[in-house]
Tab-separated table of C-alpha atoms and ligand atoms in Angstrom:
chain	number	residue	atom	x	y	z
A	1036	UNK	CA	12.182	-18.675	11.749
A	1037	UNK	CA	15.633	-19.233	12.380
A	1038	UNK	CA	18.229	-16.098	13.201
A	1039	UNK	CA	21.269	-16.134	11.283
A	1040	UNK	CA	23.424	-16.508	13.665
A	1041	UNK	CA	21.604	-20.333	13.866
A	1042	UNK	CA	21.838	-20.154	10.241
A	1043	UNK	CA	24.951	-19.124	10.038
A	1044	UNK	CA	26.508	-21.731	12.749
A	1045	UNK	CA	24.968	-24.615	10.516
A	1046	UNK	CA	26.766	-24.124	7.631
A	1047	UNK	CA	29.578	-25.785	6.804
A	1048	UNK	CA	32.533	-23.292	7.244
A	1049	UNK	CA	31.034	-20.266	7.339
A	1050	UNK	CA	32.972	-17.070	7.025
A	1051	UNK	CA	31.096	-14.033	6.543
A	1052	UNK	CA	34.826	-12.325	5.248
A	1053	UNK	CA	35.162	-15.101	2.300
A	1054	UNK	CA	32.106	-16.816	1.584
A	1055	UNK	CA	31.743	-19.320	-1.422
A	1056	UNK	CA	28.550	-18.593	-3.955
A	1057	UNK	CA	27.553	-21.980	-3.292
A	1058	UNK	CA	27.475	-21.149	0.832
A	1059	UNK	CA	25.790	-18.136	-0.330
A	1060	UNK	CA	23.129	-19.525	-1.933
A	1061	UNK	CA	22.804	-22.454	1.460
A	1062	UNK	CA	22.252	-19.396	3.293
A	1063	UNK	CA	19.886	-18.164	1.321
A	1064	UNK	CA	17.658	-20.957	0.923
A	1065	UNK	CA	17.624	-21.242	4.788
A	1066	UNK	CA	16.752	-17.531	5.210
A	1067	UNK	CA	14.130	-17.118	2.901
A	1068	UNK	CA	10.610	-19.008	2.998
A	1069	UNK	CA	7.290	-18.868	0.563
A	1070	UNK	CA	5.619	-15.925	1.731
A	1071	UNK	CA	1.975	-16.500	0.854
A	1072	UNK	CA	1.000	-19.691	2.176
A	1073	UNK	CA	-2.619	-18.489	3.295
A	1074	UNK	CA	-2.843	-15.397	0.792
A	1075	UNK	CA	-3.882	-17.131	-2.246
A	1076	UNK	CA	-6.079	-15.170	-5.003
A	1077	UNK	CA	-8.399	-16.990	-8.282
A	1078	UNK	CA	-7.671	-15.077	-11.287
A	1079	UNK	CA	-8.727	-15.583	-15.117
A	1080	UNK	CA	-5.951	-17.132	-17.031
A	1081	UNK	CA	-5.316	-14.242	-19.571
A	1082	UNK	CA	-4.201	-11.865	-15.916
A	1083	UNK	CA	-2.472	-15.274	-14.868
A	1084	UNK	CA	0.951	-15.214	-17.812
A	1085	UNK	CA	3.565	-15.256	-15.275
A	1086	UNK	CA	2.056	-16.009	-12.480
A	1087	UNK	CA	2.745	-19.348	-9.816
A	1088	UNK	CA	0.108	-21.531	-9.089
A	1089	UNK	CA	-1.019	-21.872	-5.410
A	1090	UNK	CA	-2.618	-25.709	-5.723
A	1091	UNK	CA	-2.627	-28.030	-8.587
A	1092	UNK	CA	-4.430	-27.973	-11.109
A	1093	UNK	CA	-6.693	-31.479	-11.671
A	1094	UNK	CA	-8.194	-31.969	-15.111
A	1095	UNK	CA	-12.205	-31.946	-14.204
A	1096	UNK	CA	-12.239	-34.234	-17.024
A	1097	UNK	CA	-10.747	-37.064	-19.640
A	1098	UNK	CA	-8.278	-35.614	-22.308
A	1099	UNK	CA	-8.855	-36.639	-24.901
A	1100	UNK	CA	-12.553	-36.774	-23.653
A	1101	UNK	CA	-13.547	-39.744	-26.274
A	1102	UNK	CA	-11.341	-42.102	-27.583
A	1103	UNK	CA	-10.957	-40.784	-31.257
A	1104	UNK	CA	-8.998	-40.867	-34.680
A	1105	UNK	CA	-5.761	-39.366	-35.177
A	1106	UNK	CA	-5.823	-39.628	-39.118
A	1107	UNK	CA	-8.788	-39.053	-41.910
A	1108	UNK	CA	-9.259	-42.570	-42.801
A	1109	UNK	CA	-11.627	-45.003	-42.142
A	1110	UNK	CA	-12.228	-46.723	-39.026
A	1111	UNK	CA	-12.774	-50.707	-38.509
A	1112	UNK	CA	-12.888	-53.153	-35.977
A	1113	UNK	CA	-9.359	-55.219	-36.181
A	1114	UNK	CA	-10.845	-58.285	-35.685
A	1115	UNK	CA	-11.463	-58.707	-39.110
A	1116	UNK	CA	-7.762	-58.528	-40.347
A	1117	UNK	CA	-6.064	-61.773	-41.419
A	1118	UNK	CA	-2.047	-62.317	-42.028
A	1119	UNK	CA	-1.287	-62.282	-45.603
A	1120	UNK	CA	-4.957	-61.441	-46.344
A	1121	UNK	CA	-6.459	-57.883	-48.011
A	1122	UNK	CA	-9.732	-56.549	-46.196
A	1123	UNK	CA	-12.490	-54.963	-47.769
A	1124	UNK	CA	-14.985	-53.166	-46.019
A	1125	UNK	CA	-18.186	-51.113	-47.188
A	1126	UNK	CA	-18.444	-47.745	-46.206
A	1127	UNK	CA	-21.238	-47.001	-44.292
A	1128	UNK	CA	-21.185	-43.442	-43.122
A	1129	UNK	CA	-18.696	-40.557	-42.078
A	1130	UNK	CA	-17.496	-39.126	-38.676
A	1131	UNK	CA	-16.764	-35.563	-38.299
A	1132	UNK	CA	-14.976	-34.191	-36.039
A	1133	UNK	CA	-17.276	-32.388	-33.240
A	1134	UNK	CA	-20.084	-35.534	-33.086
A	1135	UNK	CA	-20.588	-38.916	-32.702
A	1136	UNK	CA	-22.035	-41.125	-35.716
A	1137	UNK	CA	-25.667	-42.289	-34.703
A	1138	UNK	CA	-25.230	-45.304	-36.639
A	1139	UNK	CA	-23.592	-48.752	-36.160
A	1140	UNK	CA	-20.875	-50.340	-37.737
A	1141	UNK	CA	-21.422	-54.361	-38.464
A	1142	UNK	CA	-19.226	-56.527	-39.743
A	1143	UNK	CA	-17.705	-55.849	-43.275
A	1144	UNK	CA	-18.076	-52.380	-42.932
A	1145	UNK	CA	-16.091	-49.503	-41.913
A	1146	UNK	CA	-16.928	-45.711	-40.911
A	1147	UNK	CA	-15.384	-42.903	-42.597
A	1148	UNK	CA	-13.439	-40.836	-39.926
A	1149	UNK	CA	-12.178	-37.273	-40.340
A	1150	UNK	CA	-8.973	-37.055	-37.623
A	1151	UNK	CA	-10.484	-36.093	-33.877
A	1152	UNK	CA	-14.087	-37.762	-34.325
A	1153	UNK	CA	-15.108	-39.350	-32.027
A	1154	UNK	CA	-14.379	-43.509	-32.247
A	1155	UNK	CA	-17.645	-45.593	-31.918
A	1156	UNK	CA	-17.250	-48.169	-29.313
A	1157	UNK	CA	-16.730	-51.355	-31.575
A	1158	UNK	CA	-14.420	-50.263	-33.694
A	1159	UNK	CA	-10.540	-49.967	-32.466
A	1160	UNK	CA	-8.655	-49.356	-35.562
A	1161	UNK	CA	-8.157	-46.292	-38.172
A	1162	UNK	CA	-6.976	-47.044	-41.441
A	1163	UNK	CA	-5.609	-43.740	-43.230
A	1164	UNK	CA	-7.139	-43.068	-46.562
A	1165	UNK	CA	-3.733	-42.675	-48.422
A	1166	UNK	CA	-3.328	-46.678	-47.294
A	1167	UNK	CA	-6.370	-48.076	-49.152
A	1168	UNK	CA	-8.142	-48.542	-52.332
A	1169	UNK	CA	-11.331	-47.109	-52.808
A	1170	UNK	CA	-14.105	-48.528	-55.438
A	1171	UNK	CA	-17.971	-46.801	-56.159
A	1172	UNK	CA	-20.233	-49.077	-57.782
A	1173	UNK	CA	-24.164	-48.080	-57.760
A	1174	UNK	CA	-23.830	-46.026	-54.318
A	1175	UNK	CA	-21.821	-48.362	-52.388
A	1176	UNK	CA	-18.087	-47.327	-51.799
A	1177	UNK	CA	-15.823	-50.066	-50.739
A	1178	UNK	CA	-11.886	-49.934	-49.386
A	1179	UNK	CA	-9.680	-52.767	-49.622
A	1180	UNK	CA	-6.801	-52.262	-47.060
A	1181	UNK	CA	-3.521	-54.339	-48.191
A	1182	UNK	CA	-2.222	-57.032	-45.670
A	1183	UNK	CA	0.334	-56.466	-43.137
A	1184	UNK	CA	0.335	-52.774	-42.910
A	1185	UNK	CA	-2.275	-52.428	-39.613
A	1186	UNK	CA	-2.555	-53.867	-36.294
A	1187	UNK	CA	-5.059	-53.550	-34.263
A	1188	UNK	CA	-5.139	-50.008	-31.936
A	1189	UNK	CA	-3.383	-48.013	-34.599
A	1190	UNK	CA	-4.255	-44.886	-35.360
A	1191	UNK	CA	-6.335	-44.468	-32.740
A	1192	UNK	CA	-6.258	-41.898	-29.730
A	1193	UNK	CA	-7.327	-43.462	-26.479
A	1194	UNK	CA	-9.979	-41.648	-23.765
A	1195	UNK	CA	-7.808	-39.784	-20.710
A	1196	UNK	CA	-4.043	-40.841	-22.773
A	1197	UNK	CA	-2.552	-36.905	-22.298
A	1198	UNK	CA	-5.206	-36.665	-19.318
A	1199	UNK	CA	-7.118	-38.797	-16.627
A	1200	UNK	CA	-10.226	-37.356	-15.341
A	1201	UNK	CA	-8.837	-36.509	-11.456
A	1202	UNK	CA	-5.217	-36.112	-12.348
A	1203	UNK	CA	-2.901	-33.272	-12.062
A	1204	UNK	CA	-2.616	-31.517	-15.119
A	1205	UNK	CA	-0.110	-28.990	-13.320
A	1206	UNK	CA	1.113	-28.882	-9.863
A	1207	UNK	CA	1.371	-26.051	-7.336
A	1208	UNK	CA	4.336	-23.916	-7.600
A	1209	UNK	CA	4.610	-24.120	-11.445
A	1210	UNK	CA	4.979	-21.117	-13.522
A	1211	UNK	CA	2.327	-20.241	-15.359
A	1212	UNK	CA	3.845	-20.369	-18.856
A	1213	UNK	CA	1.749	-19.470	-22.430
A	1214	UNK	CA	1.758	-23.170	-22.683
A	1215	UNK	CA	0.194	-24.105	-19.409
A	1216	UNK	CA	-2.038	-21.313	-19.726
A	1217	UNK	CA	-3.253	-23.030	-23.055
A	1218	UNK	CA	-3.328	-26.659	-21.240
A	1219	UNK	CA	-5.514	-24.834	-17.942
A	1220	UNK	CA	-7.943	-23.593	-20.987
A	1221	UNK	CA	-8.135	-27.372	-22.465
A	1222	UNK	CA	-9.224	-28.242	-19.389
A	1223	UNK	CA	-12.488	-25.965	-19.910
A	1224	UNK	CA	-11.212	-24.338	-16.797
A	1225	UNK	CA	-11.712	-20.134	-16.989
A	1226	UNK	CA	-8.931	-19.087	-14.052
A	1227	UNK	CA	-6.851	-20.290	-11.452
A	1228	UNK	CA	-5.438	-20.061	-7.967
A	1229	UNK	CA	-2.591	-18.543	-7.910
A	1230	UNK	CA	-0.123	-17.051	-5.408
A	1231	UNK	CA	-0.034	-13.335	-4.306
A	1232	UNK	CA	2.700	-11.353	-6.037
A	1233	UNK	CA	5.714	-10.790	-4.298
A	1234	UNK	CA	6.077	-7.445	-2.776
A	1235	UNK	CA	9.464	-5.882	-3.564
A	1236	UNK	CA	10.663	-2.474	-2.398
A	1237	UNK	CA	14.251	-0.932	-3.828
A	1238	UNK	CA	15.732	2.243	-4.013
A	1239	UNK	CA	19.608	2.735	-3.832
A	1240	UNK	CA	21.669	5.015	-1.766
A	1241	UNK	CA	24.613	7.116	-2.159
A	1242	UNK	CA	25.397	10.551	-1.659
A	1243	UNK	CA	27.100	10.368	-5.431
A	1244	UNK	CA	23.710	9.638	-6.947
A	1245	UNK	CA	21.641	11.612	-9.226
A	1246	UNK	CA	18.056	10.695	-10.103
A	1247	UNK	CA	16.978	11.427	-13.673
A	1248	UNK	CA	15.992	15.278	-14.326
A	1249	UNK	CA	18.692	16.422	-11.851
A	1250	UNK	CA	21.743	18.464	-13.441
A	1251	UNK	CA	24.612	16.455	-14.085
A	1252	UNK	CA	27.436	17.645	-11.226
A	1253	UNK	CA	30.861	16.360	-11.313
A	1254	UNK	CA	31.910	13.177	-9.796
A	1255	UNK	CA	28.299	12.060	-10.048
A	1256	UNK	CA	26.414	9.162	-11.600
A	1257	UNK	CA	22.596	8.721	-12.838
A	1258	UNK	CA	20.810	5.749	-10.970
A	1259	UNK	CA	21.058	3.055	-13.257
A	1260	UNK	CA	20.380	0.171	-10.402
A	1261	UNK	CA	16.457	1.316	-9.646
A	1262	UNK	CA	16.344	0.998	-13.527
A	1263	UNK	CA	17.664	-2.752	-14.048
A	1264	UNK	CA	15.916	-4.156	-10.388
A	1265	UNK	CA	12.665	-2.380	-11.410
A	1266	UNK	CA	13.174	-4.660	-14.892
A	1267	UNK	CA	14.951	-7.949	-13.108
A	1268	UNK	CA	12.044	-7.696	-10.770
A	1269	UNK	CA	9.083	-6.935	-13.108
A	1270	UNK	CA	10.120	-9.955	-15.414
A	1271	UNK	CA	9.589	-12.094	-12.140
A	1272	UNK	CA	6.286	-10.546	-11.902
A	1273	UNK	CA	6.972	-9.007	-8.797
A	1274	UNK	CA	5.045	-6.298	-7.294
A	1275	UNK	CA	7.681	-3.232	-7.414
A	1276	UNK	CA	7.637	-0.349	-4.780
A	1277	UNK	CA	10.017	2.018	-6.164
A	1278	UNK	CA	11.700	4.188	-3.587
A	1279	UNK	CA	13.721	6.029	-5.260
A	1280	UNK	CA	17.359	7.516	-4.490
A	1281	UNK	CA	17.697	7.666	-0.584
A	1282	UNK	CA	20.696	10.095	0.574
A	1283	UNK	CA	22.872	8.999	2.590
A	1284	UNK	CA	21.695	10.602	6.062
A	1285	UNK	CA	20.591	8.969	8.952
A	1286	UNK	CA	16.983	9.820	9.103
A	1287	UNK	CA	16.155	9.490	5.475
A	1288	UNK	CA	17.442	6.260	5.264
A	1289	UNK	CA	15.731	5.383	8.400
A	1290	UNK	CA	12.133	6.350	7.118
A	1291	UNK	CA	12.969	4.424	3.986
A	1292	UNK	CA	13.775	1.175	5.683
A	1293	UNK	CA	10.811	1.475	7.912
A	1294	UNK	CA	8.394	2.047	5.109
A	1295	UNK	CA	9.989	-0.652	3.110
A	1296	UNK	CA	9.736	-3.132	6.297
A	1297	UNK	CA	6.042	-2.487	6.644
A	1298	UNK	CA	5.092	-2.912	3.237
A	1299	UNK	CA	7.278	-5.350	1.348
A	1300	UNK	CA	8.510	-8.937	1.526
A	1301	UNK	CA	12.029	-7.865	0.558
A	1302	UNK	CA	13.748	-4.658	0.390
A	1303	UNK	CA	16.356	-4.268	-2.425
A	1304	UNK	CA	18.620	-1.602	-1.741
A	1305	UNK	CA	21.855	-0.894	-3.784
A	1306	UNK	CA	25.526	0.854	-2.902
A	1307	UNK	CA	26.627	1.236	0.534
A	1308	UNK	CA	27.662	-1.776	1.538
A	1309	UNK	CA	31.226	-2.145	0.846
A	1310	UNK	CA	34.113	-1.933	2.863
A	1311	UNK	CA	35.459	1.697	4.001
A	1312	UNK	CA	32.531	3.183	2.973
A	1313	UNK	CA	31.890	6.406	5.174
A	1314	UNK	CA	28.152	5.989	4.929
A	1315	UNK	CA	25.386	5.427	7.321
A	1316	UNK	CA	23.741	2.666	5.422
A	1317	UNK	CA	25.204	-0.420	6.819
A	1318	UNK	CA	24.751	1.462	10.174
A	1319	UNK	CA	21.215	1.609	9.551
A	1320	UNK	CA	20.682	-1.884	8.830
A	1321	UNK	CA	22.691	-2.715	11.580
A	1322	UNK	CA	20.125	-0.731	13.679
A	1323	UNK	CA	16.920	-1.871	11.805
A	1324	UNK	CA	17.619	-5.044	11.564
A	1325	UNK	CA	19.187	-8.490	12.078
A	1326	UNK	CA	21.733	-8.276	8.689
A	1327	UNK	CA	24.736	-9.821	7.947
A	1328	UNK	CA	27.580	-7.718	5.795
A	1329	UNK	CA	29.591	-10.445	3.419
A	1330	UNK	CA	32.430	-10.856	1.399
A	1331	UNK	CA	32.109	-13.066	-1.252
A	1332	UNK	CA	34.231	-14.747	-3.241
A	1333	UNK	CA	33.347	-13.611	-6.508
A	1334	UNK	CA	33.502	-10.628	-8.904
A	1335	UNK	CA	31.947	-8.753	-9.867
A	1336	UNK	CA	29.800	-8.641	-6.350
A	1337	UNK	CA	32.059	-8.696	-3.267
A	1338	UNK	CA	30.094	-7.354	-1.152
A	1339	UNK	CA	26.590	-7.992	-0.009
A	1340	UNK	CA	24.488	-7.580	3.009
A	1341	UNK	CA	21.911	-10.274	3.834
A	1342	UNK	CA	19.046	-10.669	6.560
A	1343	UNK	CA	16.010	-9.206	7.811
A	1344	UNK	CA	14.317	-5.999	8.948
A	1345	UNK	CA	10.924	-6.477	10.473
A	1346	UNK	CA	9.369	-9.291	8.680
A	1347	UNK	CA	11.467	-8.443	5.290
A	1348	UNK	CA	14.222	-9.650	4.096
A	1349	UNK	CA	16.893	-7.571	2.645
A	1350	UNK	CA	19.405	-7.887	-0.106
A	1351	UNK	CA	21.750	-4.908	0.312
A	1352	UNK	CA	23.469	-5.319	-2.927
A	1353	UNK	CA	26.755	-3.338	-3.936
A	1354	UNK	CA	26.880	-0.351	-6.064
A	1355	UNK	CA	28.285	-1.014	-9.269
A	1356	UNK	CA	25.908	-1.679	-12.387
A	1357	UNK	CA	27.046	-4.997	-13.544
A	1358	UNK	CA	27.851	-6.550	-9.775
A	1359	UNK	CA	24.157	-5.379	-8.988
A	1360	UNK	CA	23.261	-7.203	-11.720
A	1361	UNK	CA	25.532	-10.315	-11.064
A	1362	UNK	CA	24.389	-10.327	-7.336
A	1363	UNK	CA	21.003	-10.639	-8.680
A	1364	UNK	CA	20.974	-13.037	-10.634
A	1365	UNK	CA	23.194	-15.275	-8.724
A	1366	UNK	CA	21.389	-15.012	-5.146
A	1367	UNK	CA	18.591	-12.311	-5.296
A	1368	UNK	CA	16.628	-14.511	-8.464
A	1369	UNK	CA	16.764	-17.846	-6.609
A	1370	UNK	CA	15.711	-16.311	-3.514
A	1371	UNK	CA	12.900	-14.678	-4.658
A	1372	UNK	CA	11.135	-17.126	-6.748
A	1373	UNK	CA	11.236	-19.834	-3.204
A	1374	UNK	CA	9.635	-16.791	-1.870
A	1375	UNK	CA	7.120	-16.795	-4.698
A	1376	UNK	CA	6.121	-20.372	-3.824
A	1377	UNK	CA	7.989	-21.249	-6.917
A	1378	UNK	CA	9.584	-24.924	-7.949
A	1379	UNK	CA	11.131	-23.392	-10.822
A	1380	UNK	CA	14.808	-25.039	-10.920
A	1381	UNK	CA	17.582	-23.002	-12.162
A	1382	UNK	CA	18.226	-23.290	-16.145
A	1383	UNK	CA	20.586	-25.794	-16.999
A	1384	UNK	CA	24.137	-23.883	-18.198
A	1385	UNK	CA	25.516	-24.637	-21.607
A	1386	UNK	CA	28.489	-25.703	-22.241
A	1387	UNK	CA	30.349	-23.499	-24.884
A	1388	UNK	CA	33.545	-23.287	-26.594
A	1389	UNK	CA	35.692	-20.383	-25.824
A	1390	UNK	CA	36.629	-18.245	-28.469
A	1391	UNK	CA	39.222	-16.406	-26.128
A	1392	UNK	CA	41.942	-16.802	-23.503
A	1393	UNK	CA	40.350	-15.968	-20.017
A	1394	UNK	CA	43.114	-14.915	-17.399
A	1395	UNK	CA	40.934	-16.307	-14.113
A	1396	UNK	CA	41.496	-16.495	-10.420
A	1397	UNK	CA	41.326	-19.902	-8.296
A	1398	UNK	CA	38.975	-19.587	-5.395
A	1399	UNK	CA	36.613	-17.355	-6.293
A	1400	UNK	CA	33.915	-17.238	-8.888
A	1401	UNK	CA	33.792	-14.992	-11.823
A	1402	UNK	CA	30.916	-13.984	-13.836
A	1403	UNK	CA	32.206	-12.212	-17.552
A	1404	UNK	CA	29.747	-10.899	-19.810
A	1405	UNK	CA	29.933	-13.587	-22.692
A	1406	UNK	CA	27.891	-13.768	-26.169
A	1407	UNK	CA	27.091	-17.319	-27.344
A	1408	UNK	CA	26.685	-18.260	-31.101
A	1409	UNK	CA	26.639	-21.149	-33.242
A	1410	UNK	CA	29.677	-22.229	-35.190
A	1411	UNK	CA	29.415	-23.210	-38.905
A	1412	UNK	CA	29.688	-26.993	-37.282
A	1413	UNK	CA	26.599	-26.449	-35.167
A	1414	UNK	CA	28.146	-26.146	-31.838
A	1415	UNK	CA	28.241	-23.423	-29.230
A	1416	UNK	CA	30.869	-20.607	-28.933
A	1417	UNK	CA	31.228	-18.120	-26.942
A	1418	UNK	CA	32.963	-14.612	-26.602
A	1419	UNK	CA	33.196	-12.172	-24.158
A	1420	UNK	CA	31.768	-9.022	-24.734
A	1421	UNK	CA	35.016	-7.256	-24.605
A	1422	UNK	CA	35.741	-4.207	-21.156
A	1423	UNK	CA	34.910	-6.476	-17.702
A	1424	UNK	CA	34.733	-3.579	-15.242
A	1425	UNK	CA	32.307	-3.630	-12.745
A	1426	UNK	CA	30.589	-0.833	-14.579
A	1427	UNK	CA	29.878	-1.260	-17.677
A	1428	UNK	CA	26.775	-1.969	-18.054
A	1429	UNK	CA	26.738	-2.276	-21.781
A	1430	UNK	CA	28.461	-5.512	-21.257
A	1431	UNK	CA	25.200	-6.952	-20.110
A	1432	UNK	CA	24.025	-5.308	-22.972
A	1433	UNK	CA	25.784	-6.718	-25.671
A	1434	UNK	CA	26.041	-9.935	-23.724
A	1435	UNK	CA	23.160	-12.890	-23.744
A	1436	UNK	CA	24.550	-15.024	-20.933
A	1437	UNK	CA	27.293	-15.179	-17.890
A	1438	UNK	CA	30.057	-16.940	-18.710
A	1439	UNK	CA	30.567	-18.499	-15.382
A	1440	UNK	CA	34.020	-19.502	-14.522
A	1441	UNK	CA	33.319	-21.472	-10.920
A	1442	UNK	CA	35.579	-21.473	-7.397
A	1443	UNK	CA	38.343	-23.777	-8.488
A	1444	UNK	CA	38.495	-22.976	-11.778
A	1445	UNK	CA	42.167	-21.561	-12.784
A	1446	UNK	CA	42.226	-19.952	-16.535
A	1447	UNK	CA	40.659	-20.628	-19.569
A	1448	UNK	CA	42.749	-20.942	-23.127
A	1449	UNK	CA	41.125	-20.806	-26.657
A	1450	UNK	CA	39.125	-23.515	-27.539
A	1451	UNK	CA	38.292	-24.884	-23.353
A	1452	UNK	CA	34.694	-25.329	-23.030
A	1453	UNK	CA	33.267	-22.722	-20.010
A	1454	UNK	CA	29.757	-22.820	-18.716
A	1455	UNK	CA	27.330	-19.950	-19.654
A	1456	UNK	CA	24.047	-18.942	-17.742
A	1457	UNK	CA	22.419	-17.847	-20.466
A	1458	UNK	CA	20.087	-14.717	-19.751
A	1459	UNK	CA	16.937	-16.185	-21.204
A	1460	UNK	CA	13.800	-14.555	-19.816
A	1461	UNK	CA	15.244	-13.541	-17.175
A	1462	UNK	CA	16.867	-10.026	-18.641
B	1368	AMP	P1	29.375	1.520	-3.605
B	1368	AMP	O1	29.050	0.065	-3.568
B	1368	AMP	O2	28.383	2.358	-2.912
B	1368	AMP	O3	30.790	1.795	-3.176
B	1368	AMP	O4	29.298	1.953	-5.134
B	1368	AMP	C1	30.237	1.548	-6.080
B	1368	AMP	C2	30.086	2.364	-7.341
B	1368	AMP	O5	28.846	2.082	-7.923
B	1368	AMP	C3	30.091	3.854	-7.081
B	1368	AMP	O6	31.310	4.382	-7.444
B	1368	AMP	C4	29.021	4.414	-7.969
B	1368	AMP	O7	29.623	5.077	-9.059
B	1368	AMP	C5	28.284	3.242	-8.500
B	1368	AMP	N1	26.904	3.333	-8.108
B	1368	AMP	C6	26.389	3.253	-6.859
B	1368	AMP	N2	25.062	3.345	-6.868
B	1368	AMP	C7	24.708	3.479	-8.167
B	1368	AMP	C8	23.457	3.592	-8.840
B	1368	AMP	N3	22.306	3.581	-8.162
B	1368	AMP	N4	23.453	3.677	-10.173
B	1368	AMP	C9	24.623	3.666	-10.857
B	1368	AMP	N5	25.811	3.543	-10.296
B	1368	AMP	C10	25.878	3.447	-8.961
B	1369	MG	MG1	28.725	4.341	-1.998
């Protein structure tokens, strides 16, 4: 486990005072590591939504399991069609799906075959009903297929095509999504190994704090943070501990650090971390811990303090509703799901006009609350959701993405296209 001073002396002009987001997130990926290697836990797939798998998945057996017909038709052996020539065939029988046919199929005769019953050996070809003629004389029912329309193979689903027998079906690390939980259960499999949850302790700090239930006093806000981590965290499927507003006094915050240490992969602590504050947070992780106090260039979210107390790691994020937020999803997120064992890769940003003139400032990046539509033509558009401040959260509300406006980026007039994270699952 490297210290971060070794991280920190690796990476390519490092400044703790004006870090990039991008040298944020290299940090981040250095400091952080999957957590439950060895701690891996079998559970049935309707307690598994959400969940990452520990070890791939291999398909015990051949999907499809028999090669079989993908129309209601009738099914032939192609080595009877001729160029230019109609076939007729007898009907000798009919496949449903669910069985195989006892008979056989000889020459001159085909097998009625509802779609998904199982193919018999010698015959490779499905003609669908709509394609042929059908005549009933004493009994015997006879199609005549029209030339040129079939070749041989068609219509027909092969043995192991979605699936071999032996083959990963889904590989370690992958989230475990409604549809893979449906593809696990194709597989006739009943649960699956999966990765411990991810242990995450928060509570915020500040002396200006109220919890919910106290009276309101002036110059004093309700905790809003514990509200949106418990939410950002639970939608990850983490494992919340919720600690609950810590004052800001040495031995409190002291007690709630060490707790948090012992019992949780990462502490998530909000306020206290900016500059000038009078506080003994940053004091205390400074004590506690091997933590590193940033200013990044971004906003909201300037400042941050990153590193490690005991074996946790801690994200002291800043005060303010939205930069907690921001901060979260920018660095905490990522971080997280690599320490969930997790290969998810970021969601692709879309590209969306701007409906509005964004005033922006070079070398830093900036995150405004946007709200992406379709236009009558069918492309994107954004707008932002109006007040920017740091605070208001019902920007995040209103909004469904971050328009992201990156490092270099200068300002944005009507009609530029901008880049939006869009909030997806993840709020
Ligand atoms: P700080 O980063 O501690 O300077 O906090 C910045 C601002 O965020 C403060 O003025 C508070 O009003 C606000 N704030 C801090 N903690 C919380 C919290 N838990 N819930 C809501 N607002 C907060
Ligand atoms: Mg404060």
């Amino acid at each position: 486990m490297k210290s971060l001073d070794e991280i920190a002396a690796a990476l390519q002009g490092y400044d703790p005072q004006a870090l990039s987001v991008d040298q944020v997130n290299a940090f981040l990926a250095e400091l952080v590591q999957p957590v439950s290697a060895h701690e891996s836990q079998d559970v049935y797939l309707f307690d598994a939504l959400g969940r990452v798998l520990a070890q791939d998945v291999d398909s015990p057996i051949h999907v499809p399991a028999h090669n079989n017909s993908a129309m209601d038709g009738f099914a032939f052996d192609a080595a009877q069609l001729k160029v230019d020539q109609a076939l007729s065939l007898r009907v000798v029988g009919t496949a449903l799906a669910g069985k195989a046919w006892p008979g056989k199929v000889n020459v001159g005769e085909c097998l009625k075959i509802m779609t998904g019953a199982i193919l018999p050996d010698n015959l490779d070809t499905v003609v669908p009903q709509e394609f042929c003629q059908l005549a009933s004389a004493q009994d015997v029912t006879t199609i005549t297929i029209p030339p040129n329309i079939l070749k041989a193979g068609d219509n027909r689903r092969m043995m192991g095509e979605d699936l071999m027998q032996g083959q990963a079906a889904l590989k370690a690390g992958q989230h475990l999504t409604p549809a893979a939980l449906g593809l696990v259960a194709s597989l006739g499999l009943p649960d699956v190994r999966v990765h411990r949850r991810l242990r995450v302790a928060y509570f915020s700090t500040g002396d200006e704090v109220l919890s919910l239930g106290d009276a309101p006093r002036e110059g004093a806000v309700y905790d809003s943070n514990r509200y949106t981590v418990f939410g950002l965290l639970t939608r990850m499927g983490c494992e919340v501990m919720d600690m609950g507003v810590v004052r800001d006094e040495p031995a409190q915050l002291e007690a709630a650090f060490a707790k948090a240490a012992l019992e949780a992969d990462a502490i998530i602590t909000s306020g206290g971390v900016s500059v000038g504050e009078a506080d003994f947070t940053k004091a205390m992780m400074k004590k506690l811990g091997d933590v590193a106090f940033w200013k990044i260039a971004m906003r909201p979210g300037r400042p941050m303090a990153v590193g490690r107390i005991g074996k946790s790691v801690l994200f002291g994020l800043p005060g303010n509703p939205v930069a907690v937020m921001v901060t979260f999803l920018a660095f905490v997120r990522p971080a997280l799901l690599r320490m969930m064992g997790s290969t998810a890769q970021p969601a692709p940003m879309v590209r969306a006009r701007c409906l509005e003139p964004l005033r922006k400032k070079a070398g830093r990046t900036e995150y405004q609350r946007g709200f992406v539509s379709s236009a009558a033509d069918g492309t994107l558009q954004v707008r932002t959701t109006g007040n920017q401040g740091s605070g208001v959260l019902s920007s995040m509300v209103q909004g469904n993405g971050l328009i992201v406006l990156h490092h270099a980026q200068g300002h944005v007039a009507v009609g530029d296209e901008v880049d939006v994270m869009m909030f997806e699952g993840a709020i």
